[in-house]
Short mmCIF file of C-alpha atoms in Angstrom, two decimals:
data_model
loop_
_atom_site.label_atom_id
_atom_site.label_comp_id
_atom_site.label_asym_id
_atom_site.label_seq_id
_atom_site.Cartn_x
_atom_site.Cartn_y
_atom_site.Cartn_z
CA MET A 596 -2.48 -36.38 3.04
CA LYS A 597 -0.24 -33.89 1.26
CA ALA A 598 -1.70 -31.37 -0.86
CA SER A 599 0.45 -32.41 -3.79
CA SER A 600 -0.46 -35.92 -3.44
CA PHE A 601 -4.11 -35.20 -3.07
CA VAL A 602 -4.03 -33.24 -6.30
CA GLY A 603 -2.56 -36.31 -8.05
CA LEU A 604 -5.34 -38.50 -6.84
CA LEU A 605 -8.21 -35.83 -7.77
CA LEU A 606 -6.57 -35.48 -11.44
CA THR A 607 -6.48 -39.41 -11.50
CA ALA A 608 -10.03 -39.56 -10.59
CA CYS A 609 -11.33 -36.88 -13.02
CA VAL A 610 -9.46 -38.65 -15.74
CA THR A 611 -10.71 -42.15 -14.87
CA ALA A 612 -14.17 -40.77 -14.96
CA HIS A 613 -13.95 -39.39 -18.32
CA ALA A 614 -11.63 -41.57 -20.03
CA PRO A 615 -12.51 -44.77 -21.77
CA ALA A 616 -12.65 -47.98 -19.28
CA PRO A 617 -9.67 -49.97 -19.28
CA SER A 618 -10.14 -53.93 -20.55
CA THR A 619 -9.94 -55.15 -17.09
CA ALA A 620 -12.96 -52.89 -15.97
CA LYS A 621 -15.34 -55.66 -16.92
CA ALA A 622 -14.51 -57.41 -13.63
CA VAL A 623 -15.28 -54.53 -11.37
CA ALA A 624 -18.75 -54.77 -10.02
CA PRO A 625 -20.90 -51.69 -9.31
CA PRO A 626 -21.36 -50.57 -5.85
CA THR A 627 -24.76 -51.05 -4.45
CA ALA A 628 -24.94 -48.06 -2.15
CA PRO A 629 -24.24 -44.58 -4.30
CA VAL A 630 -24.00 -42.54 -1.25
CA ALA A 631 -20.58 -44.21 -0.51
CA ALA A 632 -19.36 -42.85 -3.74
CA GLU A 633 -16.41 -40.22 -3.81
CA PRO A 634 -17.86 -37.02 -5.02
CA ILE A 635 -16.46 -35.93 -8.54
CA CYS A 636 -15.68 -32.32 -9.24
CA PRO A 637 -17.68 -30.73 -11.97
CA ALA A 638 -15.77 -30.07 -15.12
CA ALA A 639 -16.50 -26.22 -14.82
CA MET A 640 -17.78 -23.70 -12.34
CA PRO A 641 -21.87 -24.29 -12.25
CA THR A 642 -24.10 -21.43 -11.99
CA VAL A 643 -24.24 -20.21 -8.53
CA ALA A 644 -27.21 -18.84 -6.75
CA GLU A 645 -27.77 -16.96 -3.57
CA GLY A 646 -28.91 -19.11 -0.92
CA ALA A 647 -28.31 -20.11 2.67
CA VAL A 648 -24.66 -20.65 3.44
CA PRO A 649 -24.45 -24.09 4.75
CA THR A 650 -22.29 -23.10 7.70
CA GLY A 651 -20.78 -25.66 9.66
CA ALA A 652 -21.23 -28.48 7.19
CA ARG A 653 -18.74 -31.00 6.74
CA ILE A 654 -16.76 -30.20 3.66
CA GLU A 655 -16.09 -33.68 1.74
CA LYS A 656 -14.23 -32.36 -1.35
CA VAL A 657 -12.83 -29.43 -2.44
CA CYS A 658 -12.77 -28.60 -6.16
CA LEU A 659 -10.82 -25.92 -7.65
CA LEU A 660 -12.25 -24.86 -11.47
CA GLY A 661 -11.07 -22.74 -14.07
CA ALA A 662 -7.41 -22.62 -13.16
CA SER A 663 -4.70 -23.06 -15.81
CA GLU A 664 -2.55 -25.92 -15.76
CA ASP A 665 0.47 -23.96 -14.78
CA ASP A 666 -1.36 -22.63 -11.81
CA TYR A 667 -3.36 -25.66 -10.89
CA LEU A 668 -1.10 -27.15 -8.06
CA ARG A 669 -0.10 -23.89 -6.41
CA LEU A 670 -3.56 -22.75 -6.19
CA HIS A 671 -5.01 -25.77 -5.16
CA GLU A 672 -2.27 -26.14 -2.42
CA ALA A 673 -3.86 -23.22 -0.96
CA VAL A 674 -7.46 -24.54 -0.21
CA ALA A 675 -6.77 -28.14 -0.22
CA PRO A 676 -6.77 -28.33 3.50
CA ARG A 677 -10.29 -27.30 3.77
CA GLU A 678 -11.54 -30.84 2.88
CA GLY A 679 -12.69 -32.58 5.88
CA THR A 680 -13.38 -29.38 7.89
CA SER A 681 -16.45 -27.72 8.76
CA LEU A 682 -17.56 -24.88 6.46
CA ASP A 683 -16.64 -21.46 7.96
CA PRO A 684 -17.48 -18.48 5.85
CA LEU A 685 -14.77 -16.22 7.20
CA VAL A 686 -11.92 -18.86 6.66
CA LEU A 687 -13.33 -19.07 2.89
CA ARG A 688 -12.96 -15.47 2.85
CA ASP A 689 -9.41 -15.63 3.82
CA ASP A 690 -9.11 -18.44 0.96
CA LEU A 691 -10.46 -16.31 -1.66
CA GLU A 692 -8.04 -13.31 -0.66
CA VAL A 693 -5.21 -15.80 -0.72
CA LEU A 694 -6.14 -17.14 -4.05
CA TYR A 695 -6.29 -13.67 -5.52
CA ALA A 696 -3.11 -12.76 -3.98
CA GLN A 697 -1.16 -15.30 -5.92
CA GLY A 698 -1.39 -12.77 -8.76
CA SER A 699 -2.51 -15.21 -11.38
CA VAL A 700 -6.26 -15.00 -11.29
CA SER A 701 -8.69 -12.03 -12.08
CA ASP A 702 -11.72 -13.40 -10.05
CA VAL A 703 -12.61 -15.92 -7.38
CA VAL A 704 -16.01 -17.41 -6.58
CA VAL A 705 -16.56 -19.57 -3.70
CA ALA A 706 -19.77 -21.90 -3.56
CA THR A 707 -20.99 -25.26 -2.16
CA GLN A 708 -22.84 -27.82 -3.77
CA ALA A 709 -24.89 -30.28 -1.10
CA LEU A 710 -24.23 -34.03 -1.17
CA PRO A 711 -26.48 -36.73 -0.45
CA SER A 712 -24.20 -37.37 2.65
CA GLY A 713 -25.41 -34.10 4.19
CA GLY A 714 -21.87 -32.81 3.55
CA VAL A 715 -20.98 -30.32 0.98
CA MET A 716 -18.47 -30.21 -2.06
CA LEU A 717 -16.73 -26.66 -1.92
CA LEU A 718 -16.21 -25.14 -5.25
CA TYR A 719 -13.48 -22.48 -5.69
CA GLY A 720 -13.85 -20.91 -9.47
CA VAL A 721 -11.20 -19.03 -10.60
CA ALA A 722 -10.66 -16.99 -13.88
CA PRO A 723 -7.26 -16.63 -15.03
CA PHE A 724 -5.96 -13.16 -15.81
CA ASP A 725 -5.99 -12.79 -20.05
CA VAL A 726 -2.44 -13.05 -21.22
CA VAL A 727 -0.95 -10.11 -22.94
CA GLY A 728 -0.12 -10.94 -26.78
CA SER A 729 1.41 -7.88 -27.45
CA LEU A 730 2.54 -4.81 -25.81
CA THR A 731 2.54 -1.30 -28.02
CA VAL A 732 3.70 1.99 -26.75
CA THR A 733 2.35 4.74 -29.02
CA GLY A 734 2.55 8.43 -28.84
CA ALA A 735 6.13 8.68 -27.31
CA PRO A 736 8.51 9.22 -30.07
CA ALA A 737 10.94 10.26 -27.30
CA LEU A 738 11.07 6.64 -26.26
CA GLY A 739 10.67 5.35 -29.60
CA ASP A 740 7.32 3.81 -30.27
CA ASP A 741 7.23 0.05 -30.46
CA THR A 742 5.48 -3.14 -30.05
CA ILE A 743 6.77 -6.11 -28.45
CA ALA A 744 5.46 -9.77 -27.93
CA PRO A 745 5.84 -10.07 -24.04
CA LYS A 746 6.33 -13.45 -22.80
CA SER A 747 4.31 -14.78 -19.89
CA LEU A 748 2.72 -11.48 -19.18
CA ARG A 749 -0.78 -11.31 -17.56
CA ALA A 750 -3.26 -8.49 -17.91
CA ASP A 751 -3.24 -7.70 -14.43
CA PRO A 752 -4.27 -4.11 -13.49
CA ARG A 753 -1.20 -4.17 -10.96
CA VAL A 754 1.09 -4.96 -13.78
CA LEU A 755 -0.51 -2.63 -16.30
CA LYS A 756 -0.27 0.05 -13.73
CA ALA A 757 3.25 -0.68 -13.18
CA LEU A 758 3.93 -0.37 -17.09
CA VAL A 759 2.18 2.81 -17.32
CA ARG A 760 4.21 4.06 -14.46
CA GLN A 761 7.43 2.94 -16.10
CA VAL A 762 6.72 4.86 -19.37
CA THR A 763 5.67 8.03 -17.38
CA ASP A 764 9.03 7.89 -15.41
CA ALA A 765 10.77 7.24 -18.57
CA LEU A 766 9.33 10.51 -20.10
CA LEU A 767 9.86 12.43 -16.89
CA GLU A 768 13.50 11.42 -16.75
CA ARG A 769 13.83 13.14 -20.26
CA GLY A 770 12.14 16.29 -19.52
CA TYR A 771 8.58 15.49 -20.57
CA ALA A 772 7.19 16.99 -17.57
CA GLN A 773 3.61 17.16 -18.67
CA ALA A 774 3.58 13.41 -19.97
CA THR A 775 0.44 11.35 -19.55
CA VAL A 776 0.11 7.67 -20.09
CA ARG A 777 -3.06 5.41 -20.04
CA SER A 778 -3.23 1.71 -20.96
CA THR A 779 -6.17 0.24 -23.19
CA LEU A 780 -6.92 -3.49 -23.65
CA THR A 781 -8.41 -4.98 -27.03
CA PRO A 782 -9.37 -8.77 -26.83
CA VAL A 783 -7.48 -10.36 -29.69
CA SER A 784 -8.31 -14.04 -28.96
CA PRO A 785 -10.08 -16.05 -26.15
CA GLY A 786 -7.95 -15.25 -23.27
CA LYS A 787 -5.36 -12.85 -24.88
CA VAL A 788 -5.48 -9.27 -25.20
CA ALA A 789 -3.49 -6.50 -27.05
CA VAL A 790 -2.33 -3.86 -24.69
CA VAL A 791 -1.58 -0.30 -25.89
CA LEU A 792 0.12 2.19 -23.60
CA GLU A 793 -0.96 5.37 -25.01
CA ALA A 794 1.26 8.29 -24.21
CA ASN A 795 0.99 12.14 -24.60
CA GLN A 796 4.58 13.18 -24.21
CA GLY A 797 4.08 16.88 -24.65
CA GLN A 798 6.54 19.47 -24.78
CA ARG A 799 10.09 18.81 -23.45
CA GLN A 800 11.19 21.34 -20.77
CA VAL A 801 14.56 22.03 -20.61
CA VAL A 802 16.58 24.25 -18.04
CA SER A 803 17.47 27.34 -19.78
CA SER A 804 18.26 29.62 -16.74
CA ILE A 805 18.87 29.32 -12.88
CA THR A 806 17.87 31.91 -10.44
CA PHE A 807 17.98 32.37 -6.85
CA ASP A 808 15.60 34.87 -5.32
CA GLY A 809 16.24 36.23 -1.85
CA ARG A 810 19.99 35.55 -1.66
CA LYS A 811 22.22 37.60 0.60
CA VAL A 812 24.87 35.76 2.42
CA LEU A 813 25.20 32.79 -0.01
CA LEU A 814 27.40 33.01 -3.16
CA GLU A 815 25.52 31.85 -6.40
CA ARG A 816 28.24 29.90 -7.61
CA GLU A 817 28.20 27.88 -4.52
CA LEU A 818 24.48 27.18 -4.72
CA THR A 819 24.65 26.57 -8.60
CA ALA A 820 27.64 23.87 -7.99
CA ALA A 821 25.28 21.88 -5.49
CA LEU A 822 22.53 21.55 -8.02
CA HIS A 823 21.72 18.41 -9.28
CA SER A 824 19.60 20.19 -12.07
CA ARG A 825 21.65 21.63 -14.98
CA ILE A 826 21.08 24.31 -17.60
CA GLY A 827 20.64 22.69 -20.88
CA GLU A 828 19.38 19.55 -19.24
CA PRO A 829 15.72 18.34 -19.01
CA TRP A 830 13.74 20.08 -16.15
CA ARG A 831 12.95 17.08 -13.74
CA GLN A 832 10.77 17.14 -10.44
CA ASP A 833 12.73 14.53 -8.64
CA LEU A 834 15.97 16.58 -9.41
CA VAL A 835 14.09 19.83 -8.19
CA GLU A 836 13.29 18.30 -5.04
CA ARG A 837 16.74 17.02 -4.49
CA ASP A 838 18.09 20.45 -5.29
CA GLU A 839 16.00 21.96 -2.47
CA LEU A 840 17.54 19.59 -0.13
CA ALA A 841 20.92 20.16 -1.52
CA LEU A 842 20.83 24.07 -1.39
CA THR A 843 19.27 23.82 2.41
CA GLU A 844 22.57 21.87 3.22
CA VAL A 845 24.56 24.81 1.57
CA ALA A 846 22.75 27.16 3.72
CA PHE A 847 23.22 24.95 6.95
CA ASP A 848 26.91 25.17 6.28
CA HIS A 849 27.14 28.99 6.50
CA GLY A 850 25.51 29.20 9.92
CA LEU A 851 22.04 29.85 8.30
CA ILE A 852 20.12 27.55 10.53
CA ASN A 853 16.59 28.68 9.96
CA ALA A 854 17.27 28.85 6.18
CA ARG A 855 14.12 27.92 3.93
CA VAL A 856 14.64 27.10 0.16
CA ARG A 857 11.41 26.52 -1.97
CA ALA A 858 11.60 25.75 -5.69
CA VAL A 859 9.12 27.48 -7.76
CA ALA A 860 6.97 25.11 -10.15
CA PRO A 861 7.79 26.67 -13.66
CA GLU A 862 4.59 26.88 -15.82
CA PRO A 863 5.29 24.73 -18.74
CA ALA A 864 6.77 26.56 -21.64
CA VAL A 865 5.59 26.34 -25.26
CA ASP A 866 9.23 26.63 -26.69
CA GLY A 867 10.19 24.46 -23.80
CA LYS A 868 12.69 26.62 -22.18
CA VAL A 869 12.19 27.03 -18.35
CA THR A 870 13.75 29.04 -15.92
CA LEU A 871 14.58 27.07 -12.73
CA ARG A 872 13.79 29.49 -9.74
CA PHE A 873 14.42 28.86 -6.10
CA THR A 874 13.38 31.21 -3.40
CA LEU A 875 15.62 31.57 -0.12
CA GLU A 876 14.77 32.81 2.91
CA GLU A 877 18.16 32.88 4.56
CA GLY A 878 17.66 34.33 7.91
CA SER A 879 20.44 35.22 10.25
CA VAL A 880 23.93 33.71 10.79
CA PHE A 881 24.56 31.74 13.95
CA THR A 882 28.12 31.13 15.48
CA ILE A 883 28.86 28.21 18.02
CA GLY A 884 28.11 28.98 21.58
CA LYS A 885 29.45 26.68 24.29
CA LEU A 886 30.75 23.29 23.00
CA THR A 887 30.83 20.42 25.45
CA VAL A 888 31.19 16.82 25.60
CA THR A 889 29.21 14.48 28.18
CA GLY A 890 29.62 10.93 29.05
CA VAL A 891 33.38 10.89 29.59
CA PRO A 892 35.48 11.37 32.62
CA ALA A 893 36.15 15.44 33.23
CA ALA A 894 39.88 14.70 32.43
CA ASP A 895 39.06 13.38 29.00
CA GLN A 896 36.86 15.96 28.04
CA LYS A 897 39.17 18.46 26.71
CA PRO A 898 41.47 16.14 24.63
CA LEU A 899 38.24 15.03 22.94
CA LEU A 900 37.28 18.52 22.53
CA ASP A 901 40.46 19.57 21.08
CA SER A 902 40.10 16.76 18.51
CA LEU A 903 36.97 18.19 16.96
CA GLU A 904 36.69 20.39 13.83
CA THR A 905 34.18 22.72 15.48
CA ARG A 906 35.34 25.44 17.54
CA PRO A 907 33.25 28.07 19.90
CA LYS A 908 32.56 31.21 18.09
CA GLN A 909 33.03 29.82 14.74
CA THR A 910 30.19 29.89 12.40
CA PHE A 911 27.69 27.18 12.62
CA VAL A 912 28.78 24.51 10.07
CA ARG A 913 26.50 21.52 10.03
CA SER A 914 28.57 19.14 7.86
CA GLN A 915 31.76 19.82 10.26
CA ILE A 916 29.57 18.74 13.17
CA THR A 917 28.39 15.64 11.21
CA ARG A 918 32.23 15.12 10.58
CA ASP A 919 32.98 15.53 14.56
CA LEU A 920 30.29 13.07 15.41
CA LYS A 921 32.07 10.39 13.04
CA ARG A 922 35.27 11.44 14.60
CA LEU A 923 34.28 10.88 18.22
CA GLU A 924 32.72 7.50 16.92
CA HIS A 925 36.03 6.47 15.67
CA SER A 926 37.74 7.56 18.68
CA GLY A 927 35.60 5.38 20.91
CA ARG A 928 36.34 2.19 18.32
CA GLN A 929 40.11 2.91 18.64
CA HIS A 930 39.58 2.55 22.35
CA GLY A 931 37.53 -0.74 22.00
CA VAL A 932 34.29 0.93 22.97
CA THR A 933 31.28 1.49 20.40
CA LEU A 934 29.90 4.54 20.92
CA GLU A 935 26.25 6.21 20.49
CA VAL A 936 26.95 9.78 19.76
CA THR A 937 23.95 12.34 20.03
CA PRO A 938 24.71 15.90 19.20
CA LEU A 939 22.23 18.11 21.21
CA THR A 940 21.72 21.82 20.33
CA THR A 941 20.49 24.56 22.10
CA VAL A 942 19.68 27.64 20.19
CA ASP A 943 19.95 31.24 21.70
CA ALA A 944 17.88 33.20 18.88
CA ALA A 945 18.72 36.66 20.39
CA LYS A 946 22.25 36.17 20.56
CA LYS A 947 22.41 33.87 17.21
CA LYS A 948 24.24 31.22 18.85
CA VAL A 949 24.12 27.42 19.09
CA ASP A 950 25.41 25.47 21.97
CA ILE A 951 26.29 22.27 21.04
CA THR A 952 26.69 19.09 23.45
CA PHE A 953 28.13 15.74 22.09
CA GLU A 954 26.53 13.27 24.35
CA LEU A 955 28.49 10.14 24.30
CA LYS A 956 26.91 6.82 25.49
CA PRO A 957 29.01 3.31 25.24
CA THR A 958 26.68 0.70 23.40
CA SER A 959 29.06 -2.07 24.28
CA ALA A 960 30.85 -3.06 27.51
CA GLY A 961 33.95 -0.73 28.63
CA ALA A 962 34.38 2.76 30.06
CA ILE A 963 35.12 5.72 27.58
CA HIS A 964 38.71 6.75 28.25
CA VAL A 965 40.69 8.71 25.83
CA MET B 1143 -17.92 -51.13 -20.12
CA ARG B 1144 -21.63 -51.66 -19.81
CA ALA B 1145 -21.04 -52.23 -16.03
CA LEU B 1146 -19.03 -49.06 -15.62
CA LEU B 1147 -21.47 -46.58 -17.34
CA PRO B 1148 -24.26 -46.60 -14.71
CA LEU B 1149 -21.41 -46.41 -12.21
CA PHE B 1150 -20.27 -43.14 -14.06
CA LEU B 1151 -23.67 -41.72 -14.00
CA VAL B 1152 -24.22 -42.32 -10.30
CA LEU B 1153 -20.89 -40.91 -9.37
CA ALA B 1154 -21.36 -37.95 -11.39
CA ALA B 1155 -25.09 -37.41 -10.65
CA PRO B 1156 -24.80 -35.52 -7.23
CA ALA B 1157 -22.34 -32.61 -8.68
CA ALA B 1158 -24.35 -32.29 -11.71
CA LEU B 1159 -27.99 -31.86 -10.10
CA ALA B 1160 -27.26 -29.90 -6.75
CA GLN B 1161 -27.66 -26.10 -7.06
CA ALA B 1162 -24.48 -24.31 -6.28
CA VAL B 1163 -24.99 -21.95 -3.33
CA LEU B 1164 -22.76 -18.73 -3.39
CA VAL B 1165 -20.67 -18.39 -0.36
CA ASP B 1166 -18.46 -15.50 -1.24
CA ARG B 1167 -16.87 -14.01 -4.31
CA LEU B 1168 -14.22 -11.29 -5.25
CA ALA B 1169 -16.36 -7.92 -5.18
CA ALA B 1170 -13.80 -5.24 -5.81
CA VAL B 1171 -10.13 -4.84 -6.11
CA VAL B 1172 -8.38 -1.85 -5.41
CA ASP B 1173 -4.57 -2.11 -6.71
CA ALA B 1174 -3.70 -5.24 -5.35
CA HIS B 1175 -6.14 -5.28 -2.35
CA PRO B 1176 -9.10 -7.64 -2.95
CA ILE B 1177 -12.56 -6.84 -1.37
CA THR B 1178 -15.11 -9.56 -0.95
CA ARG B 1179 -18.74 -9.65 -1.34
CA SER B 1180 -18.92 -11.18 2.11
CA ALA B 1181 -17.23 -8.02 3.75
CA ALA B 1182 -19.49 -5.90 1.96
CA ASP B 1183 -22.41 -8.03 3.28
CA ALA B 1184 -21.20 -7.72 6.68
CA ARG B 1185 -21.03 -3.88 6.61
CA ALA B 1186 -24.25 -3.80 5.07
CA THR B 1187 -25.70 -5.90 7.94
CA LEU B 1188 -23.89 -3.32 10.45
CA LEU B 1189 -25.62 -0.42 8.66
CA GLY B 1190 -29.07 -2.15 9.46
CA ALA B 1191 -29.56 -3.18 5.70
CA PRO B 1192 -32.61 -5.99 5.26
CA PRO B 1193 -31.35 -9.48 4.78
CA SER B 1194 -32.61 -9.54 1.02
CA GLY B 1195 -34.06 -7.87 -1.66
CA GLU B 1196 -33.29 -4.64 -3.65
CA ALA B 1197 -32.69 -2.62 -0.63
CA ARG B 1198 -30.15 -5.16 0.45
CA ASP B 1199 -28.36 -4.93 -2.79
CA LYS B 1200 -28.33 -1.16 -2.80
CA ALA B 1201 -26.97 -1.37 0.71
CA ARG B 1202 -24.37 -3.64 -0.11
CA ALA B 1203 -23.20 -1.53 -3.23
CA GLU B 1204 -22.75 1.27 -0.73
CA ALA B 1205 -21.01 -0.78 1.62
CA LEU B 1206 -18.75 -2.15 -0.85
CA THR B 1207 -18.04 1.94 -1.93
CA SER B 1208 -17.27 2.60 1.82
CA LEU B 1209 -14.95 -0.38 1.93
CA ILE B 1210 -13.04 0.95 -1.00
CA ASP B 1211 -12.75 4.48 0.63
CA ASP B 1212 -11.60 2.80 3.89
CA TRP B 1213 -8.80 1.24 2.05
CA LEU B 1214 -7.89 4.34 0.31
CA ILE B 1215 -7.78 6.08 3.64
CA HIS B 1216 -5.78 3.33 5.26
CA LEU B 1217 -3.18 3.25 2.51
CA ASP B 1218 -2.87 6.88 2.64
CA ALA B 1219 -2.76 7.16 6.25
CA GLU B 1220 0.07 4.58 6.29
CA ARG B 1221 1.87 6.59 3.91
CA ARG B 1222 1.71 9.56 5.93
CA GLY B 1223 3.06 7.31 9.15
CA LEU B 1224 -0.47 7.57 10.77
CA THR B 1225 -1.38 5.01 13.41
CA VAL B 1226 -3.88 4.29 15.94
CA THR B 1227 -2.55 2.30 19.01
CA PRO B 1228 -4.41 -0.03 21.24
CA GLU B 1229 -4.39 2.35 23.97
CA GLU B 1230 -6.33 5.05 21.84
CA VAL B 1231 -9.04 2.52 20.95
CA GLU B 1232 -9.39 1.68 24.55
CA HIS B 1233 -9.69 5.30 25.37
CA ALA B 1234 -12.25 5.84 22.76
CA LEU B 1235 -14.01 2.99 23.76
CA ALA B 1236 -14.25 4.24 27.65
CA GLU B 1237 -15.42 7.59 25.79
CA VAL B 1238 -18.32 6.03 24.10
CA ALA B 1239 -19.27 4.23 27.16
CA GLU B 1240 -19.30 7.11 29.11
CA GLN B 1241 -21.41 9.32 26.70
CA ASN B 1242 -24.22 6.52 26.57
CA HIS B 1243 -23.89 6.15 30.45
CA LEU B 1244 -22.62 2.56 30.40
CA THR B 1245 -19.88 0.82 31.66
CA VAL B 1246 -17.39 -0.50 28.87
CA SER B 1247 -18.48 -4.05 29.59
CA ALA B 1248 -22.27 -3.01 29.23
CA LEU B 1249 -21.21 -1.17 26.10
CA LEU B 1250 -19.65 -4.07 24.41
CA THR B 1251 -22.74 -6.19 25.38
CA GLU B 1252 -24.86 -3.82 23.79
CA VAL B 1253 -22.90 -3.58 20.45
CA THR B 1254 -23.28 -7.31 20.13
CA ARG B 1255 -27.14 -6.67 19.58
CA HIS B 1256 -26.15 -4.57 16.67
CA GLY B 1257 -24.12 -7.47 14.97
CA PHE B 1258 -20.72 -6.61 16.30
CA THR B 1259 -18.51 -8.54 18.26
CA SER B 1260 -16.16 -6.95 20.90
CA ASP B 1261 -12.95 -7.31 18.75
CA GLY B 1262 -15.40 -6.29 15.76
CA TYR B 1263 -16.49 -3.12 17.48
CA ARG B 1264 -12.72 -2.32 18.49
CA VAL B 1265 -11.67 -2.59 15.02
CA GLU B 1266 -14.49 -0.45 14.02
CA LEU B 1267 -13.47 2.32 16.49
CA LYS B 1268 -9.83 1.82 15.14
CA ARG B 1269 -11.07 2.74 11.69
CA GLN B 1270 -13.00 5.43 12.42
CA LEU B 1271 -10.16 6.85 14.59
CA LEU B 1272 -7.83 6.57 11.60
CA GLU B 1273 -10.17 8.02 9.26
CA PHE B 1274 -10.43 11.13 11.83
CA LYS B 1275 -6.60 11.33 12.06
CA TRP B 1276 -6.21 11.28 8.41
CA LEU B 1277 -8.82 13.90 7.70
CA ASN B 1278 -7.60 16.33 10.19
CA THR B 1279 -3.97 15.95 8.64
CA THR B 1280 -4.89 16.10 5.16
CA ALA B 1281 -7.72 18.61 5.01
CA ASP B 1282 -7.05 22.15 3.81
CA ARG B 1283 -6.24 23.81 7.10
CA ALA B 1284 -6.24 27.62 5.86
CA SER B 1285 -10.10 27.25 4.56
CA ARG B 1286 -11.35 25.63 7.74
CA PRO B 1287 -14.34 27.64 9.37
CA SER B 1288 -14.33 28.25 12.79
CA ASP B 1289 -18.12 27.48 13.27
CA PRO B 1290 -18.46 23.80 14.54
CA GLU B 1291 -21.41 23.42 12.12
CA ALA B 1292 -19.69 24.96 9.25
CA LEU B 1293 -16.67 22.98 9.98
CA MET B 1294 -18.62 19.55 9.93
CA THR B 1295 -19.90 20.42 6.33
CA PHE B 1296 -16.25 21.39 5.16
CA MET B 1297 -14.83 18.23 6.51
CA ALA B 1298 -17.50 16.34 4.95
CA SER B 1299 -16.60 18.01 1.58
CA GLU B 1300 -12.83 17.67 2.06
CA ARG B 1301 -13.66 13.99 2.57
CA VAL B 1302 -15.16 13.79 -0.65
CA ARG B 1303 -12.42 16.24 -2.38
CA LEU B 1304 -9.53 13.93 -0.71
CA LEU B 1305 -11.08 10.37 -1.76
CA ALA B 1306 -11.54 11.65 -5.40
CA ALA B 1307 -8.06 12.56 -5.50
CA LEU B 1308 -6.72 9.15 -3.99
CA ARG B 1309 -9.09 7.40 -6.35
CA GLN B 1310 -7.18 8.87 -9.22
CA GLN B 1311 -3.86 7.28 -7.74
CA VAL B 1312 -4.94 3.63 -7.89
CA ALA B 1313 -6.64 1.21 -9.88
CA ILE B 1314 -9.97 0.37 -8.85
CA GLU B 1315 -12.21 -2.58 -10.25
CA VAL B 1316 -15.61 -3.35 -9.20
CA LYS B 1317 -16.61 -6.53 -10.28
CA ARG B 1318 -20.15 -6.77 -9.72
#
C-alpha cells in the first residue's frame, strides 16, 4: 500500500470515528469480536512512561501525532513503512532522525502502545517549530532598524542562527568589525513567537592608512595596487585575508619565492580610523635555472621551449609560469591531444635558482608532436 | 446511531487505556544534528551505567554531553580535513589486541561481553583515533610540556578549552 493512500484511509478512519454517523449506519451490525477491530490512533500524544521496549513486537499501526496539516503527509510518508514490521529500536532511531531532518519539527518522541492482539501501535509524536510572527532587528542603525512579518518562517535554531550570521556579515561588510548579534524569542500566542535580532554594531572601522613593514625589493605602489582594501573604505577581515594572498602573489612574481606576508590585526580605534599594516619577509630573489619539457620527443622539445615566456636566467615569475602551463595545454589541443601539464620545480637555495620541468602527459589518445 | 456508539467505544478502548512506553526521543540538537536518547543510553550502558535509577539518569546525561562533544570534534575534524582510514582502525585494533595479549578475533569476542558488537567496537576505535588526531592538531603546540604525565594533563585541559570554543560556534539545544 502506498503511503499516501494509507494516509488517506487513516484520516478517513479517524474522521469516521469522530463524525456523526451517517443515516445508513443503522444497518451496520456491531462486530462480535472486538479483537478484530482496527486500532485507532489517539487524537494526541499520550503521556509516555519508561518501560520495557517491546523489541520484535509486530507493529500493527503507525500513528503520527502533533504534525501540522501542511507537514502531515510528508512526515507520515517517512514512517508509514514501519506498519507490519517487527519493532527494531535502531530502525526507529533512524526514523526519529529522519523526521527531525525534515526541518519542520522541533521535537520527536517515539512510543508504543500494546494492543490486545499482542502487537503494538507505534506512536510518533512531533512538535512543530513555532512560527515567527515578527522579526525585528535592533541596535544596528547602519542597517536600518526594522521589523518585518515574515511568511512561513519557523523558529528553527538553524534558521535563527543563519539570520544572526546574515546580520553580522552585513555589519562586518560595512566595517563594523566588532559587531555582535544575538537572537531572542518571545512567545506572542500559542505556536507563534516574536524574534528580535539584537545587534551591537560598535564603532565603524575605516582604513585611514596602509603600511608595509619589511619591504625591500617590492615597490609600495605595486603592493598597494594589488590590495582589495582601500583607504577610506571599511576595514574588513575577509578583504584583509585576500590582501595577504594578493601581496604574496606580487612577491612570487618578483622571484621572492620564500616571501611571507602577514596582516597585523589592528586594535579597534575609538575614532574608527585604523592603519592597515602588513609585515613582509621577502627573502632572496630567485632566478630560473634549467628549463625543460618532458613527455615529448626530443626533436619537439626545443620548439616548445621557444614558445614559452619563461627563460633560463630570468627572474622567477610565477604568473608567467602559469601562463606557460596554459600555453602548453593549448599547444596540445591544437594538435588534437589533451595534455596534463605538471610544472615540477627544484630549488637550489644556495645558488638561488629554480629549475623547472614541464611534465606533459596526454590524457586523450594520440602522441604529442609539435 | 445507538448501534454504532458501543462500536466506537470498543474500537477506541485499546488506544485510550494502554500505557504508552517510551522507545526513543530527541535528547539534544547540535545545529542541525539530532542526538537521540537511545544513543545516549547506549553510550551510558557501554560506560557501565546501571540499568535504571538516579545513577542511570546521571550516566545518561554525561553520555549525552560526551555525544555532543563527539559531534563537535567530528565537525571540526572534518573542517580541518582530518580523517581516519579503515586501515588505521585495523592497525589500532591489532595494537589493542597485542597490548592485551589477545588475537584480534579473541579481542572482538571479549568486547561483546562489554556490550559492543564488532562493528560497534571499530566505530568506537575510529572515534577515539579521530579525537586523538584532532587534539594533536588543534592543541597549542608551543605550550606542550615534554614530561609525559604533564603532557597528559595539558592535553586534557586543552580538550576542555577547545571544546568550549567549539560550543560557542554552534547552537546546542538539550531537550531533557
